Coordinates of C-alpha atoms in Angstrom, one line a residue:
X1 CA 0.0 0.0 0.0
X2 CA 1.1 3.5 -0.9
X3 CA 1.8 6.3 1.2
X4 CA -1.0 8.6 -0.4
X5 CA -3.2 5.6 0.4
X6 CA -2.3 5.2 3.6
X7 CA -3.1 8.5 4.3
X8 CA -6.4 8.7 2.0
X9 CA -7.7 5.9 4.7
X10 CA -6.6 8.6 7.8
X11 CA -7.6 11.8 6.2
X12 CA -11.3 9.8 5.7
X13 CA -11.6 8.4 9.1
X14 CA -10.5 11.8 10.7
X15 CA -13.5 13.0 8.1
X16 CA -16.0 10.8 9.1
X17 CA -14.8 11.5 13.2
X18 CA -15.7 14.8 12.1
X19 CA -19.4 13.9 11.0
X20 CA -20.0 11.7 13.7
X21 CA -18.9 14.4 16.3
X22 CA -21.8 16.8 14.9
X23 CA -24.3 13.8 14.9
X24 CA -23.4 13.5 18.7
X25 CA -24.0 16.8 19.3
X26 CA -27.5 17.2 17.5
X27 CA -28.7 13.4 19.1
X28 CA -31.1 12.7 19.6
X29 CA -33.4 14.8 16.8
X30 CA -29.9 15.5 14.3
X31 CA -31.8 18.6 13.4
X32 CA -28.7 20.3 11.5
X33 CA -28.5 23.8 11.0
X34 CA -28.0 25.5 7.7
X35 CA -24.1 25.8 8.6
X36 CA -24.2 22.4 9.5
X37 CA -25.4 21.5 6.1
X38 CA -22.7 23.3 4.5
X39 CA -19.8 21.5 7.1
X40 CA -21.7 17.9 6.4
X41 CA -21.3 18.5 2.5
X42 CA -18.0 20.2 2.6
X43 CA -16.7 16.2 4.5
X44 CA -18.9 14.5 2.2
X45 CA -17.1 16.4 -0.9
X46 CA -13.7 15.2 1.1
X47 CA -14.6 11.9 2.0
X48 CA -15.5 11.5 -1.6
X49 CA -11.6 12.5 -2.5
X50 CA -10.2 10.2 -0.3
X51 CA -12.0 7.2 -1.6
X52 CA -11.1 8.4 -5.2
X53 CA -7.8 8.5 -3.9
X54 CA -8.0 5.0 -2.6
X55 CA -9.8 3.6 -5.8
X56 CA -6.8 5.2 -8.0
X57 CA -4.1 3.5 -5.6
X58 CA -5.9 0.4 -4.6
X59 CA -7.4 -1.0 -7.9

């Protein structure tokens, strides 16, 4: 495994610590705020990077 794959897999689980941190803090309703939108899009946009970046190194 690559380096940049290695650290695809770290930059998405520090991502997805990210999301789960704000999902914590809106339990037990998750009723996101407008700015929460935008943050949960802006990961999702990255966590889609990283996987691209996996899929490249990976397969």
């Amino acid at each position: 495994m690559s380096r940049r794959a290695v650290d695809a897999v770290f930059q998405g689980l520090f991502t997805l610590t990210d999301i789960r941190v704000m999902l914590r803090r809106t339990a037990p309703l998750h009723d996101l705020s407008e700015e929460d939108r935008r943050a949960v899009l802006k990961h999702l946009a990255d966590l889609r990077q990283q996987i691209g970046i996996l899929e490249e190194e990976l397969l």
